[in-house]
CSV table of N, CA, C and O in Angstrom, one decimal:
chain,number,residue,atom,x,y,z
O,1,MET,N,-10.3,51.2,-37.6
O,1,MET,CA,-11.4,50.7,-36.8
O,1,MET,C,-10.9,50.1,-35.5
O,1,MET,O,-11.5,50.4,-34.4
O,2,TYR,N,-9.9,49.2,-35.5
O,2,TYR,CA,-9.3,48.6,-34.3
O,2,TYR,C,-8.0,49.2,-34.1
O,2,TYR,O,-7.2,49.4,-35.0
O,3,GLU,N,-7.6,49.4,-32.8
O,3,GLU,CA,-6.3,49.8,-32.5
O,3,GLU,C,-5.3,48.6,-32.4
O,3,GLU,O,-5.7,47.6,-31.8
O,4,PRO,N,-4.1,48.7,-33.0
O,4,PRO,CA,-3.2,47.6,-32.9
O,4,PRO,C,-2.8,47.3,-31.5
O,4,PRO,O,-2.7,48.2,-30.7
O,5,ILE,N,-2.5,46.0,-31.2
O,5,ILE,CA,-2.0,45.6,-29.9
O,5,ILE,C,-0.5,46.1,-29.8
O,5,ILE,O,0.3,45.8,-30.6
O,6,ARG,N,-0.3,46.8,-28.7
O,6,ARG,CA,1.1,47.4,-28.5
O,6,ARG,C,1.9,46.7,-27.4
O,6,ARG,O,3.0,46.9,-27.2
O,7,THR,N,1.2,45.8,-26.7
O,7,THR,CA,1.9,45.1,-25.6
O,7,THR,C,1.9,43.6,-25.9
O,7,THR,O,1.2,43.1,-26.7
O,8,LYS,N,2.8,42.9,-25.2
O,8,LYS,CA,2.9,41.4,-25.4
O,8,LYS,C,1.6,40.8,-24.8
O,8,LYS,O,1.1,41.3,-23.8
O,9,SER,N,1.2,39.7,-25.4
O,9,SER,CA,0.1,39.0,-24.9
O,9,SER,C,0.4,38.4,-23.5
O,9,SER,O,1.5,37.9,-23.3
O,10,VAL,N,-0.6,38.4,-22.6
O,10,VAL,CA,-0.4,37.7,-21.3
O,10,VAL,C,-0.5,36.2,-21.5
O,10,VAL,O,-0.2,35.5,-20.6
O,11,HIS,N,-0.9,35.7,-22.7
O,11,HIS,CA,-1.1,34.3,-22.9
O,11,HIS,C,0.2,33.7,-23.5
O,11,HIS,O,0.2,32.5,-23.6
O,12,THR,N,1.2,34.4,-23.8
O,12,THR,CA,2.4,33.9,-24.3
O,12,THR,C,3.2,33.3,-23.2
O,12,THR,O,3.5,34.0,-22.2
O,13,MET,N,3.7,32.1,-23.4
O,13,MET,CA,4.5,31.4,-22.4
O,13,MET,C,5.9,32.0,-22.4
O,13,MET,O,6.5,32.2,-23.4
O,14,ALA,N,6.4,32.3,-21.2
O,14,ALA,CA,7.8,32.8,-21.1
O,14,ALA,C,8.8,31.6,-21.3
O,14,ALA,O,8.5,30.5,-20.9
O,15,GLU,N,9.9,31.9,-22.0
O,15,GLU,CA,10.9,30.9,-22.2
O,15,GLU,C,11.8,30.8,-20.9
O,15,GLU,O,12.5,31.8,-20.7
O,16,PRO,N,11.8,29.8,-20.2
O,16,PRO,CA,12.7,29.7,-19.0
O,16,PRO,C,14.1,29.6,-19.5
O,16,PRO,O,14.5,29.0,-20.5
O,17,ALA,N,15.0,30.4,-18.8
O,17,ALA,CA,16.4,30.4,-19.2
O,17,ALA,C,17.1,29.1,-18.9
O,17,ALA,O,16.9,28.5,-17.8
O,18,GLY,N,17.8,28.6,-19.8
O,18,GLY,CA,18.6,27.4,-19.6
O,18,GLY,C,17.8,26.1,-19.7
O,18,GLY,O,18.3,25.0,-19.3
O,19,TYR,N,16.5,26.2,-20.0
O,19,TYR,CA,15.7,25.0,-20.1
O,19,TYR,C,15.9,24.2,-21.4
O,19,TYR,O,15.7,24.8,-22.4
O,20,PRO,N,16.4,23.0,-21.3
O,20,PRO,CA,16.7,22.3,-22.5
O,20,PRO,C,15.4,21.8,-23.2
O,20,PRO,O,14.5,21.3,-22.6
O,21,HIS,N,15.3,22.0,-24.5
O,21,HIS,CA,14.2,21.6,-25.3
O,21,HIS,C,14.6,20.4,-26.1
O,21,HIS,O,15.7,20.4,-26.7
O,22,ARG,N,13.7,19.4,-26.2
O,22,ARG,CA,14.0,18.3,-27.0
O,22,ARG,C,12.9,18.2,-28.1
O,22,ARG,O,11.8,18.6,-27.9
O,23,SER,N,13.3,17.7,-29.2
O,23,SER,CA,12.3,17.6,-30.3
O,23,SER,C,11.5,16.4,-30.1
O,23,SER,O,11.8,15.5,-29.2
O,24,ARG,N,10.4,16.3,-30.8
O,24,ARG,CA,9.5,15.1,-30.7
O,24,ARG,C,10.3,13.8,-31.0
O,24,ARG,O,10.2,12.8,-30.4
O,25,GLU,N,11.2,13.9,-32.1
O,25,GLU,CA,12.0,12.8,-32.4
O,25,GLU,C,12.9,12.3,-31.3
O,25,GLU,O,13.1,11.1,-31.0
O,26,GLU,N,13.5,13.3,-30.6
O,26,GLU,CA,14.4,13.0,-29.5
O,26,GLU,C,13.6,12.3,-28.3
O,26,GLU,O,14.0,11.4,-27.7
O,27,GLU,N,12.4,12.8,-28.1
O,27,GLU,CA,11.5,12.3,-27.0
O,27,GLU,C,11.1,10.8,-27.4
O,27,GLU,O,11.1,10.0,-26.5
O,28,LEU,N,10.8,10.6,-28.6
O,28,LEU,CA,10.5,9.3,-29.1
O,28,LEU,C,11.6,8.3,-29.0
O,28,LEU,O,11.5,7.1,-28.6
O,29,ASP,N,12.8,8.8,-29.3
O,29,ASP,CA,14.1,8.0,-29.1
O,29,ASP,C,14.2,7.6,-27.7
O,29,ASP,O,14.6,6.4,-27.4
O,30,ILE,N,14.0,8.5,-26.8
O,30,ILE,CA,14.2,8.2,-25.4
O,30,ILE,C,13.2,7.2,-24.9
O,30,ILE,O,13.5,6.2,-24.2
O,31,GLN,N,11.9,7.4,-25.3
O,31,GLN,CA,10.9,6.4,-25.0
O,31,GLN,C,11.2,5.0,-25.5
O,31,GLN,O,11.0,4.0,-24.8
O,32,LEU,N,11.5,5.0,-26.8
O,32,LEU,CA,11.8,3.7,-27.4
O,32,LEU,C,13.0,3.0,-26.7
O,32,LEU,O,12.9,1.8,-26.5
O,33,ALA,N,14.0,3.7,-26.5
O,33,ALA,CA,15.2,3.1,-25.8
O,33,ALA,C,14.8,2.6,-24.4
O,33,ALA,O,15.3,1.6,-24.0
O,34,GLY,N,13.9,3.3,-23.7
O,34,GLY,CA,13.4,2.9,-22.4
O,34,GLY,C,12.6,1.6,-22.5
O,34,GLY,O,12.9,0.7,-21.7
O,35,HIS,N,11.7,1.5,-23.4
O,35,HIS,CA,10.9,0.3,-23.6
O,35,HIS,C,11.8,-0.9,-24.0
O,35,HIS,O,11.6,-2.0,-23.4
O,36,LEU,N,12.7,-0.6,-24.9
O,36,LEU,CA,13.7,-1.7,-25.3
O,36,LEU,C,14.6,-2.1,-24.1
O,36,LEU,O,14.9,-3.3,-24.0
O,37,SER,N,15.0,-1.2,-23.3
O,37,SER,CA,15.8,-1.5,-22.1
O,37,SER,C,15.1,-2.4,-21.2
O,37,SER,O,15.6,-3.4,-20.6
O,38,ALA,N,13.8,-2.1,-20.9
O,38,ALA,CA,13.0,-2.9,-20.0
O,38,ALA,C,12.8,-4.3,-20.7
O,38,ALA,O,12.9,-5.3,-20.0
O,39,LEU,N,12.6,-4.4,-22.0
O,39,LEU,CA,12.4,-5.6,-22.7
O,39,LEU,C,13.8,-6.4,-22.6
O,39,LEU,O,13.7,-7.6,-22.4
O,40,LEU,N,14.9,-5.7,-22.7
O,40,LEU,CA,16.2,-6.4,-22.6
O,40,LEU,C,16.3,-7.1,-21.2
O,40,LEU,O,16.8,-8.2,-21.1
O,41,ALA,N,15.9,-6.4,-20.2
O,41,ALA,CA,16.1,-6.9,-18.8
O,41,ALA,C,15.3,-8.2,-18.7
O,41,ALA,O,15.8,-9.2,-18.2
O,42,VAL,N,14.1,-8.2,-19.2
O,42,VAL,CA,13.2,-9.5,-19.2
O,42,VAL,C,13.8,-10.5,-20.1
O,42,VAL,O,13.8,-11.7,-19.7
O,43,THR,N,14.3,-10.1,-21.3
O,43,THR,CA,14.8,-11.1,-22.2
O,43,THR,C,16.1,-11.7,-21.6
O,43,THR,O,16.3,-12.9,-21.8
O,44,ASP,N,16.9,-10.9,-20.9
O,44,ASP,CA,18.1,-11.5,-20.3
O,44,ASP,C,17.7,-12.5,-19.2
O,44,ASP,O,18.3,-13.5,-19.0
O,45,GLU,N,16.6,-12.1,-18.4
O,45,GLU,CA,16.2,-13.0,-17.4
O,45,GLU,C,15.7,-14.3,-17.9
O,45,GLU,O,15.8,-15.4,-17.3
O,46,LEU,N,15.1,-14.3,-19.1
O,46,LEU,CA,14.6,-15.5,-19.7
O,46,LEU,C,15.7,-16.3,-20.4
O,46,LEU,O,15.5,-17.4,-21.0
O,47,ALA,N,16.9,-15.7,-20.4
O,47,ALA,CA,18.1,-16.3,-21.0
O,47,ALA,C,17.9,-16.6,-22.5
O,47,ALA,O,18.3,-17.6,-23.1
O,48,LEU,N,17.3,-15.6,-23.2
O,48,LEU,CA,17.1,-15.6,-24.6
O,48,LEU,C,18.3,-14.8,-25.2
O,48,LEU,O,18.1,-13.7,-25.6
O,49,ASP,N,19.4,-15.4,-25.3
O,49,ASP,CA,20.7,-14.7,-25.6
O,49,ASP,C,20.7,-14.0,-27.0
O,49,ASP,O,21.0,-12.9,-27.1
O,50,GLU,N,20.2,-14.7,-28.0
O,50,GLU,CA,20.2,-14.2,-29.4
O,50,GLU,C,19.3,-13.0,-29.5
O,50,GLU,O,19.6,-11.9,-30.0
O,51,ALA,N,18.1,-13.1,-28.9
O,51,ALA,CA,17.1,-12.1,-28.9
O,51,ALA,C,17.6,-10.9,-28.1
O,51,ALA,O,17.5,-9.7,-28.5
O,52,ALA,N,18.3,-11.2,-27.0
O,52,ALA,CA,18.8,-10.1,-26.1
O,52,ALA,C,19.9,-9.3,-26.8
O,52,ALA,O,19.9,-8.1,-26.7
O,53,GLU,N,20.7,-10.0,-27.6
O,53,GLU,CA,21.8,-9.3,-28.3
O,53,GLU,C,21.1,-8.3,-29.4
O,53,GLU,O,21.6,-7.2,-29.6
O,54,ARG,N,20.1,-8.8,-30.1
O,54,ARG,CA,19.4,-8.0,-31.1
O,54,ARG,C,18.8,-6.7,-30.4
O,54,ARG,O,18.8,-5.6,-31.0
O,55,VAL,N,18.1,-6.9,-29.3
O,55,VAL,CA,17.5,-5.8,-28.6
O,55,VAL,C,18.6,-4.8,-28.1
O,55,VAL,O,18.5,-3.6,-28.3
O,56,ALA,N,19.7,-5.4,-27.6
O,56,ALA,CA,20.8,-4.5,-27.1
O,56,ALA,C,21.4,-3.7,-28.2
O,56,ALA,O,21.8,-2.5,-28.1
O,57,ALA,N,21.5,-4.3,-29.4
O,57,ALA,CA,22.0,-3.6,-30.6
O,57,ALA,C,21.1,-2.4,-30.9
O,57,ALA,O,21.6,-1.3,-31.3
O,58,GLN,N,19.8,-2.5,-30.8
O,58,GLN,CA,18.9,-1.4,-31.1
O,58,GLN,C,19.0,-0.3,-30.1
O,58,GLN,O,19.0,0.9,-30.4
O,59,ILE,N,19.2,-0.7,-28.8
O,59,ILE,CA,19.4,0.3,-27.7
O,59,ILE,C,20.7,1.1,-28.0
O,59,ILE,O,20.7,2.3,-27.9
O,60,ALA,N,21.7,0.4,-28.3
O,60,ALA,CA,23.0,1.0,-28.6
O,60,ALA,C,22.9,2.0,-29.8
O,60,ALA,O,23.4,3.1,-29.7
O,61,ARG,N,22.1,1.6,-30.8
O,61,ARG,CA,21.9,2.5,-31.9
O,61,ARG,C,21.2,3.8,-31.5
O,61,ARG,O,21.5,4.9,-31.9
O,62,LEU,N,20.2,3.6,-30.7
O,62,LEU,CA,19.4,4.8,-30.2
O,62,LEU,C,20.1,5.7,-29.3
O,62,LEU,O,20.0,6.9,-29.4
O,63,ARG,N,20.9,5.1,-28.4
O,63,ARG,CA,21.6,5.9,-27.3
O,63,ARG,C,23.0,6.2,-27.7
O,63,ARG,O,23.6,7.1,-27.0
O,64,GLY,N,23.5,5.5,-28.7
O,64,GLY,CA,24.9,5.8,-29.0
O,64,GLY,C,25.9,5.1,-28.1
O,64,GLY,O,27.1,5.4,-28.2
O,65,ALA,N,25.5,4.2,-27.2
O,65,ALA,CA,26.3,3.5,-26.3
O,65,ALA,C,25.7,2.2,-26.0
O,65,ALA,O,24.4,2.1,-26.0
O,66,PRO,N,26.4,1.2,-25.7
O,66,PRO,CA,25.8,-0.1,-25.3
O,66,PRO,C,25.0,0.0,-24.0
O,66,PRO,O,25.4,0.8,-23.1
O,67,PRO,N,23.9,-0.7,-23.9
O,67,PRO,CA,23.1,-0.6,-22.7
O,67,PRO,C,23.7,-1.3,-21.5
O,67,PRO,O,24.6,-2.2,-21.7
O,68,VAL,N,23.3,-0.9,-20.3
O,68,VAL,CA,23.7,-1.6,-19.1
O,68,VAL,C,22.8,-2.9,-19.1
O,68,VAL,O,21.6,-2.8,-19.3
O,69,ARG,N,23.4,-4.0,-18.8
O,69,ARG,CA,22.7,-5.3,-18.8
O,69,ARG,C,22.1,-5.6,-17.5
O,69,ARG,O,22.6,-5.1,-16.4
O,70,HIS,N,21.0,-6.3,-17.5
O,70,HIS,CA,20.3,-6.7,-16.3
O,70,HIS,C,21.2,-7.5,-15.4
O,70,HIS,O,21.7,-8.5,-15.8
O,71,ALA,N,21.3,-7.1,-14.1
O,71,ALA,CA,22.2,-7.9,-13.2
O,71,ALA,C,21.5,-8.8,-12.3
O,71,ALA,O,22.0,-9.8,-11.9
O,72,GLY,N,20.3,-8.5,-11.9
O,72,GLY,CA,19.6,-9.3,-10.9
O,72,GLY,C,18.4,-10.0,-11.6
O,72,GLY,O,17.9,-9.7,-12.6
O,73,LEU,N,17.9,-11.0,-10.9
O,73,LEU,CA,16.8,-11.8,-11.3
O,73,LEU,C,15.6,-11.5,-10.4
O,73,LEU,O,15.7,-11.3,-9.2
O,74,SER,N,14.4,-11.4,-11.1
O,74,SER,CA,13.2,-11.0,-10.3
O,74,SER,C,12.6,-12.3,-9.6
O,74,SER,O,11.8,-12.1,-8.7
O,75,GLY,N,12.9,-13.4,-10.1
O,75,GLY,CA,12.4,-14.7,-9.5
O,75,GLY,C,10.9,-14.9,-10.0
O,75,GLY,O,10.2,-15.8,-9.4
O,76,ALA,N,10.5,-14.2,-11.0
O,76,ALA,CA,9.1,-14.3,-11.5
O,76,ALA,C,9.0,-15.6,-12.3
O,76,ALA,O,10.0,-16.1,-12.8
O,77,GLU,N,7.8,-16.1,-12.4
O,77,GLU,CA,7.5,-17.3,-13.2
O,77,GLU,C,7.7,-17.0,-14.6
O,77,GLU,O,7.5,-15.9,-15.1
O,78,PRO,N,8.2,-18.0,-15.4
O,78,PRO,CA,8.4,-17.8,-16.8
O,78,PRO,C,7.2,-17.3,-17.6
O,78,PRO,O,7.3,-16.4,-18.4
O,79,LYS,N,6.0,-17.7,-17.2
O,79,LYS,CA,4.8,-17.3,-17.9
O,79,LYS,C,4.6,-15.7,-17.7
O,79,LYS,O,4.3,-15.0,-18.6
O,80,ALA,N,4.8,-15.3,-16.5
O,80,ALA,CA,4.7,-13.9,-16.1
O,80,ALA,C,5.8,-13.1,-16.9
O,80,ALA,O,5.5,-11.9,-17.3
O,81,LEU,N,7.0,-13.6,-17.0
O,81,LEU,CA,8.0,-12.9,-17.7
O,81,LEU,C,7.7,-12.8,-19.2
O,81,LEU,O,8.0,-11.7,-19.8
O,82,HIS,N,7.2,-13.9,-19.8
O,82,HIS,CA,6.8,-13.8,-21.2
O,82,HIS,C,5.7,-12.8,-21.4
O,82,HIS,O,5.6,-12.1,-22.4
O,83,GLN,N,4.7,-12.7,-20.5
O,83,GLN,CA,3.6,-11.8,-20.6
O,83,GLN,C,4.2,-10.3,-20.5
O,83,GLN,O,3.8,-9.5,-21.3
O,84,ARG,N,5.1,-10.1,-19.6
O,84,ARG,CA,5.7,-8.8,-19.4
O,84,ARG,C,6.5,-8.4,-20.7
O,84,ARG,O,6.4,-7.3,-21.2
O,85,ALA,N,7.3,-9.4,-21.2
O,85,ALA,CA,8.0,-9.1,-22.4
O,85,ALA,C,7.1,-8.8,-23.6
O,85,ALA,O,7.4,-7.9,-24.4
O,86,HIS,N,6.0,-9.5,-23.7
O,86,HIS,CA,5.1,-9.3,-24.8
O,86,HIS,C,4.5,-7.9,-24.7
O,86,HIS,O,4.4,-7.2,-25.7
O,87,THR,N,4.1,-7.5,-23.5
O,87,THR,CA,3.6,-6.1,-23.3
O,87,THR,C,4.7,-5.0,-23.6
O,87,THR,O,4.4,-4.1,-24.3
O,88,LEU,N,5.9,-5.2,-23.2
O,88,LEU,CA,7.0,-4.3,-23.4
O,88,LEU,C,7.3,-4.2,-24.9
O,88,LEU,O,7.5,-3.1,-25.5
O,89,ALA,N,7.3,-5.3,-25.6
O,89,ALA,CA,7.5,-5.3,-27.0
O,89,ALA,C,6.4,-4.6,-27.8
O,89,ALA,O,6.7,-3.9,-28.7
O,90,GLY,N,5.2,-4.7,-27.3
O,90,GLY,CA,4.1,-4.0,-27.9
O,90,GLY,C,4.2,-2.5,-27.7
O,90,GLY,O,4.0,-1.7,-28.6
O,91,ARG,N,4.7,-2.1,-26.5
O,91,ARG,CA,4.9,-0.6,-26.3
O,91,ARG,C,6.0,-0.1,-27.2
O,91,ARG,O,5.9,1.0,-27.8
O,92,ALA,N,7.1,-0.9,-27.3
O,92,ALA,CA,8.2,-0.5,-28.2
O,92,ALA,C,7.7,-0.5,-29.7
O,92,ALA,O,8.1,0.5,-30.4
O,93,LEU,N,6.8,-1.4,-30.1
O,93,LEU,CA,6.3,-1.3,-31.4
O,93,LEU,C,5.5,-0.1,-31.7
O,93,LEU,O,5.7,0.6,-32.7
O,94,VAL,N,4.7,0.4,-30.7
O,94,VAL,CA,3.9,1.6,-30.9
O,94,VAL,C,4.8,2.8,-31.1
O,94,VAL,O,4.6,3.6,-32.0
O,95,VAL,N,5.8,2.9,-30.2
O,95,VAL,CA,6.7,4.0,-30.3
O,95,VAL,C,7.6,4.0,-31.6
O,95,VAL,O,7.8,5.0,-32.3
O,96,ALA,N,8.1,2.8,-31.9
O,96,ALA,CA,8.9,2.6,-33.2
O,96,ALA,C,8.0,3.0,-34.4
O,96,ALA,O,8.5,3.7,-35.3
O,97,ALA,N,6.8,2.7,-34.4
O,97,ALA,CA,5.9,3.1,-35.5
O,97,ALA,C,5.7,4.6,-35.5
O,97,ALA,O,5.7,5.2,-36.6
O,98,ALA,N,5.6,5.2,-34.4
O,98,ALA,CA,5.4,6.6,-34.3
O,98,ALA,C,6.6,7.4,-34.8
O,98,ALA,O,6.4,8.5,-35.4
O,99,ARG,N,7.7,6.8,-34.6
O,99,ARG,CA,9.0,7.5,-35.1
O,99,ARG,C,9.4,7.0,-36.4
O,99,ARG,O,10.5,7.3,-36.9
O,100,ALA,N,8.6,6.1,-37.0
O,100,ALA,CA,8.9,5.5,-38.3
O,100,ALA,C,10.3,4.8,-38.4
O,100,ALA,O,11.0,4.9,-39.3
O,101,ASP,N,10.6,4.0,-37.3
O,101,ASP,CA,11.8,3.3,-37.2
O,101,ASP,C,11.5,1.8,-37.6
O,101,ASP,O,11.1,1.0,-36.7
O,102,THR,N,11.7,1.5,-38.8
O,102,THR,CA,11.3,0.2,-39.3
O,102,THR,C,12.1,-0.9,-38.7
O,102,THR,O,11.5,-2.0,-38.3
O,103,THR,N,13.4,-0.7,-38.4
O,103,THR,CA,14.2,-1.8,-37.8
O,103,THR,C,13.7,-2.1,-36.4
O,103,THR,O,13.6,-3.3,-36.1
O,104,ALA,N,13.5,-1.1,-35.6
O,104,ALA,CA,13.0,-1.4,-34.3
O,104,ALA,C,11.6,-1.9,-34.3
O,104,ALA,O,11.3,-2.8,-33.5
O,105,ALA,N,10.8,-1.5,-35.2
O,105,ALA,CA,9.4,-2.0,-35.3
O,105,ALA,C,9.4,-3.4,-35.6
O,105,ALA,O,8.6,-4.2,-35.1
O,106,VAL,N,10.2,-3.8,-36.6
O,106,VAL,CA,10.3,-5.3,-37.0
O,106,VAL,C,10.8,-6.1,-35.8
O,106,VAL,O,10.2,-7.2,-35.5
O,107,LEU,N,11.8,-5.6,-35.1
O,107,LEU,CA,12.3,-6.4,-34.0
O,107,LEU,C,11.2,-6.5,-32.9
O,107,LEU,O,11.0,-7.6,-32.4
O,108,ALA,N,10.5,-5.4,-32.6
O,108,ALA,CA,9.5,-5.5,-31.6
O,108,ALA,C,8.4,-6.4,-32.0
O,108,ALA,O,7.9,-7.2,-31.2
O,109,ALA,N,8.0,-6.4,-33.2
O,109,ALA,CA,6.9,-7.3,-33.7
O,109,ALA,C,7.4,-8.8,-33.6
O,109,ALA,O,6.6,-9.6,-33.2
O,110,GLU,N,8.6,-9.0,-34.0
O,110,GLU,CA,9.1,-10.4,-33.9
O,110,GLU,C,9.1,-10.9,-32.4
O,110,GLU,O,8.8,-12.0,-32.1
O,111,ARG,N,9.5,-10.0,-31.5
O,111,ARG,CA,9.6,-10.3,-30.1
O,111,ARG,C,8.1,-10.6,-29.6
O,111,ARG,O,7.9,-11.5,-28.8
O,112,MET,N,7.2,-9.7,-30.0
O,112,MET,CA,5.8,-10.0,-29.6
O,112,MET,C,5.3,-11.3,-30.1
O,112,MET,O,4.7,-12.1,-29.3
O,113,ASP,N,5.6,-11.7,-31.4
O,113,ASP,CA,5.2,-13.0,-31.9
O,113,ASP,C,5.8,-14.1,-31.1
O,113,ASP,O,5.1,-15.1,-30.8
O,114,ALA,N,7.1,-14.0,-30.8
O,114,ALA,CA,7.8,-15.1,-30.1
O,114,ALA,C,7.2,-15.3,-28.7
O,114,ALA,O,6.9,-16.4,-28.3
O,115,HIS,N,6.9,-14.2,-28.0
O,115,HIS,CA,6.4,-14.3,-26.7
O,115,HIS,C,4.9,-14.8,-26.7
O,115,HIS,O,4.4,-15.5,-25.8
O,116,ALA,N,4.2,-14.3,-27.7
O,116,ALA,CA,2.8,-14.8,-27.9
O,116,ALA,C,2.7,-16.3,-28.1
O,116,ALA,O,1.9,-17.0,-27.6
O,117,ALA,N,3.7,-16.8,-28.9
O,117,ALA,CA,3.7,-18.2,-29.2
O,117,ALA,C,4.0,-19.0,-27.9
O,117,ALA,O,3.3,-20.1,-27.6
O,118,VAL,N,4.9,-18.5,-27.0
O,118,VAL,CA,5.2,-19.2,-25.8
O,118,VAL,C,3.9,-19.1,-24.9
O,118,VAL,O,3.6,-20.1,-24.2
O,119,LEU,N,3.3,-18.0,-24.8
O,119,LEU,CA,2.1,-17.8,-24.0
O,119,LEU,C,1.0,-18.8,-24.5
O,119,LEU,O,0.3,-19.3,-23.6
O,120,ASP,N,0.9,-18.9,-25.8
O,120,ASP,CA,-0.1,-19.9,-26.3
O,120,ASP,C,0.2,-21.3,-25.9
O,120,ASP,O,-0.7,-22.1,-25.5
O,121,ALA,N,1.5,-21.6,-25.9
O,121,ALA,CA,1.9,-23.0,-25.4
O,121,ALA,C,1.5,-23.2,-23.9
O,121,ALA,O,1.1,-24.2,-23.5
O,122,PHE,N,1.7,-22.1,-23.1
O,122,PHE,CA,1.3,-22.2,-21.7
O,122,PHE,C,-0.2,-22.4,-21.6
O,122,PHE,O,-0.6,-23.2,-20.7
O,123,ARG,N,-1.0,-21.8,-22.4
O,123,ARG,CA,-2.4,-22.0,-22.4
O,123,ARG,C,-2.8,-23.4,-22.7
O,123,ARG,O,-3.7,-23.9,-22.2
O,124,LEU,N,-2.1,-23.9,-23.8
O,124,LEU,CA,-2.5,-25.3,-24.2
O,124,LEU,C,-2.1,-26.3,-23.2
O,124,LEU,O,-2.9,-27.2,-22.9
O,125,VAL,N,-1.0,-26.1,-22.5
O,125,VAL,CA,-0.6,-27.1,-21.5
O,125,VAL,C,-1.5,-26.9,-20.3
O,125,VAL,O,-1.9,-27.9,-19.7
O,126,GLY,N,-1.9,-25.7,-20.0
O,126,GLY,CA,-2.8,-25.5,-18.8
O,126,GLY,C,-4.2,-26.0,-19.1
O,126,GLY,O,-5.0,-26.3,-18.2
O,127,ALA,N,-4.6,-26.2,-20.4
O,127,ALA,CA,-6.0,-26.6,-20.7
O,127,ALA,C,-6.2,-28.1,-20.5
O,127,ALA,O,-7.3,-28.5,-20.4
O,128,HIS,N,-5.1,-28.8,-20.5
O,128,HIS,CA,-5.2,-30.3,-20.3
O,128,HIS,C,-5.3,-30.7,-18.9
O,128,HIS,O,-5.0,-30.5,-18.0
């Protein structure tokens, strides 16, 4: 009844030669390491040494090498830095959950809680 298709579909994507392909897992690793690296920079600026070392250890695990540490200071107010760190930890938590990385997810959740507590303290002090 129907004649079989004898040519390639025009809708098939051509494979570019030499184009590197990454798996979803690799992409999530890259995203998570990026969010954790940004969190590390803020954590270093806040001088939270123990937390910074824990974040750096996760980055090293994901990348296979220790991270480059933050060299300069932004001069931002501590409240703004804690807000930024809370946001970055939240992003890291979402990606860690997507890749089912329990260790990174727990660390990100702990950092979110720590920064949320500091932000609550800022709100209480500002309310008086």
